[in-house]
Amino acid sequence: MKTGLVLEGGAMRGMYTAGVLDTFLDKNIGFDCIVGVSAGALFGVNFLSRQKGRVIRYNKRFNGDKNYMGIIPLIKEGNIFSTKYAYEDVPRRLDPFDDEAYKASGVPFYAVLTDVHSGQPEYVRINSVFEQMDTLRASGSMPIVSRPVEIGGRLYLDGGISDSIPYEWLLSQGCDRLVVVLTRHLDYRKKPASPAIVGLCGAKYPKIGERMKSRHENYNRSAEQLKKLERDGKAFVIRPSEEIKIGRLEKDPQKLQAVYELGVKDCAKYVGELAEYIC
C-alpha cells in the first residue's frame, strides 16, 4: 500500500499546515509521496528536511520586515515577497534550509505550478530545494502581486490557480491511501472572484483569467468530492476545527503562532486514527 500526502496552499494559513507537519515529525509519521500547492509546497519541504519549527520561526521573524514582504518588494521587483530576501538570503544564510537532509529523505515531493499560457497545472518533482528554488517560488507566486516565473522557457504562477487540492493527481500516481491537509474549515465555500480581479489576471494571460473566473466552482466541486472519498474511507482529511482568521500576508507574530498551534492541536486529536489508517 502506498500512502500519499496532499498539502493545500493558502498563504499564511499555511501556518496551520506547519503545525500539522511538525506534529507528524514528533510522532514519526511518514509518507510514500507528497504533493504541495503554493504555501503547501514552500512550507512542506521542511517536513522532509525534518526541520521542526523552522516554518513558524522564520515567518514570525521576517514577515514584519518591509523589505521581505509587502509594498516595497512589490514596487521594486513586482513581487510581494522579495525574491532575493525570501528565496535566497533566508534559506541559504539567515535561517538555513537543510537541503542535504531533504534529498536524503528519498521521498518524492512534487510542487504544483500553473502554466500562464495554457492555464494547465504541472506537477514538478523537487529533487533539490536549492537547485529548484524557482520552481517552488513559481508554485507560490500569487497572481497580480507576483511576476510569472520563467522555467525552461515557460512562464508559471501559483499552482492553486489550476489545482488547489491535487488529490486526484496523487491518486493517479498510484497512491492507494490519501492524507490531505486543508487550510479551510469543513463548511468553507469559495466565493467567485470579483470581475476586477478576473480582468486584471486575464489582461495579459487570458487562460489565467479563465481559471480565476471558474476557480470557485472547481474548488468547491473538488472539496465536495474529497468529502465523499473521506466518507468512503479512501482519504483521511485534517482540516481546521475552526475558521482561520488571518491575513494572507499576516505579519503579526502572535496571530501566526495561534494558527500554528491550532494545527498542532487539531493534528494531535487525529494521531491515533491516522496511525490506524496508514498502518
Coordinates of C-alpha atoms in Angstrom, one line a residue:
M1 CA 0.0 0.0 0.0
K2 CA 1.2 3.5 -0.9
T3 CA 0.2 6.5 1.1
G4 CA 0.3 10.0 -0.3
L5 CA 0.2 13.3 1.5
V6 CA -1.6 16.4 -0.1
L7 CA -0.9 19.9 1.2
E8 CA -3.3 22.7 0.3
G9 CA -2.0 26.2 0.0
G10 CA -3.4 29.4 1.4
A11 CA -0.5 31.8 2.0
M12 CA -0.2 32.4 5.8
R13 CA -3.0 29.9 6.5
G14 CA -0.1 27.6 5.9
M15 CA 1.0 28.1 9.5
Y16 CA -1.8 25.6 10.2
T17 CA -0.1 23.1 7.9
A18 CA 3.2 23.8 9.6
G19 CA 1.7 22.8 12.9
V20 CA 0.3 19.6 11.5
L21 CA 3.6 18.6 9.8
D22 CA 5.6 19.3 13.0
T23 CA 3.3 17.0 14.8
F24 CA 3.8 14.4 12.2
L25 CA 7.6 14.7 12.8
D26 CA 7.0 14.4 16.6
K27 CA 5.1 11.2 16.0
N28 CA 7.4 9.8 13.3
I29 CA 4.5 9.7 10.8
G30 CA 5.8 9.4 7.2
F31 CA 4.5 9.1 3.7
D32 CA 5.5 7.5 0.4
C33 CA 4.8 10.5 -1.8
I34 CA 3.9 14.2 -1.2
V35 CA 2.4 16.9 -3.3
G36 CA 2.1 20.6 -2.2
V37 CA 0.5 23.6 -3.7
S38 CA 1.8 27.2 -3.1
A39 CA 2.4 27.6 0.6
G40 CA 1.8 23.8 0.9
A41 CA 4.9 23.3 -1.3
L42 CA 7.0 26.1 0.2
F43 CA 6.4 25.0 3.8
G44 CA 6.0 21.3 3.1
V45 CA 9.6 20.7 2.0
N46 CA 10.7 21.4 5.6
F47 CA 8.9 18.2 6.6
L48 CA 11.3 16.1 4.6
S49 CA 14.3 18.1 5.8
R50 CA 13.0 17.3 9.3
Q51 CA 13.4 20.9 10.5
K52 CA 10.7 21.1 13.1
G53 CA 9.7 24.7 13.9
R54 CA 11.6 26.3 11.0
V55 CA 8.4 27.4 9.2
I56 CA 6.8 29.2 12.1
R57 CA 10.2 30.6 13.2
Y58 CA 11.2 32.3 10.0
N59 CA 7.8 33.6 9.2
K60 CA 7.5 35.2 12.7
R61 CA 10.9 36.6 12.3
F62 CA 10.8 38.0 8.8
N63 CA 7.2 38.7 7.8
G64 CA 7.2 42.1 9.6
D65 CA 10.3 43.3 7.6
K66 CA 9.0 45.7 5.0
N67 CA 11.9 44.6 2.7
Y68 CA 11.0 41.0 2.9
M69 CA 7.2 41.2 2.2
G70 CA 4.9 44.0 1.2
I71 CA 4.7 47.1 -0.9
I72 CA 8.4 47.8 -1.1
P73 CA 9.4 44.5 -2.9
L74 CA 6.2 44.8 -4.9
I75 CA 7.3 48.2 -6.2
K76 CA 11.0 47.3 -6.7
E77 CA 10.6 43.8 -8.1
G78 CA 7.0 43.3 -9.0
N79 CA 6.7 40.6 -6.3
I80 CA 5.0 40.8 -2.9
F81 CA 7.8 38.7 -1.5
S82 CA 11.4 39.8 -2.3
T83 CA 13.0 37.1 -4.5
K84 CA 16.5 37.6 -3.1
Y85 CA 15.5 38.1 0.6
A86 CA 12.8 35.4 0.8
Y87 CA 14.2 32.8 -1.6
E88 CA 17.9 33.3 -1.3
D89 CA 19.0 35.1 1.9
V90 CA 16.7 33.3 4.3
P91 CA 17.0 29.7 3.2
R92 CA 20.7 29.9 2.5
R93 CA 22.0 32.1 5.2
L94 CA 19.6 33.7 7.7
D95 CA 17.7 30.5 8.6
P96 CA 19.3 27.8 6.6
F97 CA 17.3 25.1 4.9
D98 CA 18.9 21.6 5.1
D99 CA 18.8 20.6 1.5
E100 CA 21.1 17.6 2.1
A101 CA 18.6 16.1 4.7
Y102 CA 15.8 16.8 2.3
K103 CA 17.5 14.9 -0.5
A104 CA 18.4 12.1 1.8
S105 CA 14.8 11.5 2.8
G106 CA 14.2 9.7 -0.6
V107 CA 10.5 10.7 -0.5
P108 CA 9.2 12.1 -3.8
F109 CA 7.9 15.6 -3.3
Y110 CA 6.0 17.5 -6.0
A111 CA 5.1 21.1 -6.4
V112 CA 2.1 22.2 -8.4
L113 CA 2.5 25.1 -10.9
T114 CA 0.2 26.8 -13.3
D115 CA 1.4 27.5 -16.9
V116 CA 0.2 31.0 -17.6
H117 CA -0.3 30.4 -21.3
S118 CA -2.2 27.1 -21.2
G119 CA -3.8 27.6 -17.7
Q120 CA -3.0 23.9 -17.0
P121 CA -1.4 22.6 -13.9
E122 CA 2.0 21.0 -13.9
Y123 CA 3.4 18.7 -11.2
V124 CA 7.1 19.0 -10.8
R125 CA 9.3 16.8 -8.7
I126 CA 11.6 18.7 -6.4
N127 CA 14.8 16.8 -6.2
S128 CA 16.8 19.6 -4.6
V129 CA 15.2 22.7 -3.0
F130 CA 18.2 24.9 -3.6
E131 CA 18.6 23.8 -7.3
Q132 CA 14.8 24.2 -7.9
M133 CA 14.0 27.2 -5.8
D134 CA 12.5 29.0 -8.8
T135 CA 10.0 26.1 -9.2
L136 CA 8.9 26.4 -5.6
R137 CA 8.8 30.2 -6.0
A138 CA 6.5 29.8 -9.0
S139 CA 4.2 27.5 -7.1
G140 CA 3.6 30.3 -4.5
S141 CA 3.6 33.2 -6.9
M142 CA 0.1 34.7 -6.4
P143 CA -1.4 36.4 -9.5
I144 CA -1.4 40.3 -9.6
V145 CA 1.1 40.6 -6.8
S146 CA 3.8 38.4 -8.4
R147 CA 5.6 38.2 -11.7
P148 CA 5.3 34.9 -13.5
V149 CA 8.5 32.8 -13.0
E150 CA 10.3 31.6 -16.1
I151 CA 11.4 27.9 -16.0
G152 CA 12.6 26.2 -19.1
G153 CA 11.3 28.9 -21.4
R154 CA 7.8 28.8 -19.9
L155 CA 6.1 31.1 -17.5
Y156 CA 4.4 29.9 -14.4
L157 CA 2.3 31.2 -11.5
D158 CA 0.6 29.8 -8.3
G159 CA -0.4 26.2 -8.6
G160 CA -3.6 26.9 -6.7
I161 CA -5.0 28.7 -9.7
S162 CA -5.4 25.4 -11.5
D163 CA -5.4 22.6 -8.9
S164 CA -5.9 23.8 -5.3
I165 CA -6.2 20.3 -3.7
P166 CA -4.3 17.9 -6.0
Y167 CA -5.5 14.6 -4.5
E168 CA -6.8 13.3 -7.9
W169 CA -3.4 13.7 -9.4
L170 CA -1.8 11.9 -6.4
L171 CA -4.3 9.0 -6.8
S172 CA -3.2 8.8 -10.5
Q173 CA 0.4 8.3 -9.3
G174 CA -0.5 5.0 -7.7
C175 CA -1.3 6.1 -4.1
D176 CA -3.8 3.8 -2.5
R177 CA -4.5 5.9 0.5
L178 CA -4.5 9.7 0.9
V179 CA -3.9 12.0 3.8
V180 CA -5.0 15.6 2.9
V181 CA -4.2 18.7 5.0
L182 CA -6.5 21.5 4.3
T183 CA -6.4 25.1 5.5
R184 CA -10.1 25.8 5.2
H185 CA -12.7 24.6 7.7
L186 CA -15.4 22.0 6.9
D187 CA -18.2 24.4 5.9
Y188 CA -16.0 26.7 3.7
R189 CA -17.2 27.5 0.3
K190 CA -15.1 29.6 -2.1
K191 CA -16.8 32.7 -3.5
P192 CA -16.4 33.9 -7.1
A193 CA -13.5 36.2 -7.7
S194 CA -14.5 39.8 -8.4
P195 CA -14.7 40.9 -12.1
A196 CA -11.9 43.3 -11.4
I197 CA -9.6 40.5 -10.2
V198 CA -10.6 38.3 -13.2
G199 CA -10.0 41.2 -15.5
L200 CA -6.6 42.0 -14.1
C201 CA -5.5 38.4 -14.2
G202 CA -6.7 37.9 -17.8
A203 CA -5.5 41.1 -19.3
K204 CA -2.1 39.7 -20.2
Y205 CA -2.8 36.0 -19.7
P206 CA -6.3 35.1 -20.8
K207 CA -6.1 31.5 -19.6
I208 CA -5.3 32.7 -16.1
G209 CA -8.3 34.9 -16.2
E210 CA -10.5 32.0 -17.3
R211 CA -9.1 29.9 -14.4
M212 CA -9.7 32.7 -11.9
K213 CA -13.3 33.1 -13.1
S214 CA -14.1 29.4 -12.6
R215 CA -11.8 28.7 -9.7
H216 CA -14.6 28.9 -7.1
E217 CA -16.6 26.3 -8.9
N218 CA -13.6 24.0 -9.3
Y219 CA -12.5 24.4 -5.7
N220 CA -16.0 23.7 -4.3
R221 CA -16.5 20.7 -6.5
S222 CA -13.1 19.3 -5.5
A223 CA -13.9 19.9 -1.8
E224 CA -17.2 18.0 -2.1
Q225 CA -15.6 15.1 -4.0
L226 CA -12.9 14.9 -1.3
K227 CA -15.6 14.6 1.4
K228 CA -17.0 11.6 -0.4
L229 CA -13.6 10.0 -0.5
E230 CA -13.3 10.7 3.2
R231 CA -16.7 9.1 3.9
D232 CA -15.7 6.1 1.9
G233 CA -12.5 5.7 3.8
K234 CA -10.3 6.4 0.8
A235 CA -8.9 9.7 2.3
F236 CA -8.0 10.9 5.7
V237 CA -8.6 14.7 5.9
I238 CA -7.1 17.0 8.5
R239 CA -8.8 20.4 8.4
P240 CA -9.0 23.4 10.8
S241 CA -11.5 22.8 13.6
E242 CA -12.4 26.5 13.4
E243 CA -12.3 29.2 10.8
I244 CA -8.8 30.6 10.4
K245 CA -9.0 34.4 10.6
I246 CA -5.6 35.5 9.4
G247 CA -4.5 37.8 6.6
R248 CA -2.9 36.1 3.5
L249 CA 0.1 38.3 4.2
E250 CA -0.1 38.3 8.0
K251 CA 2.7 39.9 9.9
D252 CA 1.5 39.7 13.5
P253 CA 3.7 37.0 15.2
Q254 CA 1.0 36.2 17.8
K255 CA -1.6 35.5 15.1
L256 CA 0.9 33.4 13.1
Q257 CA 1.6 31.4 16.3
A258 CA -2.0 30.9 17.1
V259 CA -2.7 29.4 13.7
Y260 CA 0.3 27.2 14.0
E261 CA -0.8 26.0 17.5
L262 CA -4.3 25.2 16.1
G263 CA -2.6 22.9 13.6
V264 CA -0.7 21.2 16.4
K265 CA -3.8 20.8 18.5
D266 CA -6.0 19.5 15.7
C267 CA -3.4 17.1 14.5
A268 CA -2.9 15.7 18.0
K269 CA -6.6 14.7 18.1
Y270 CA -6.2 12.7 14.8
V271 CA -2.9 10.9 15.5
G272 CA -4.4 7.7 16.8
E273 CA -6.9 7.3 14.0
L274 CA -4.3 8.3 11.4
A275 CA -1.8 5.7 12.6
E276 CA -4.5 3.0 12.2
Y277 CA -5.4 4.4 8.7
I278 CA -1.9 4.3 7.3
C279 CA -0.6 1.2 9.1

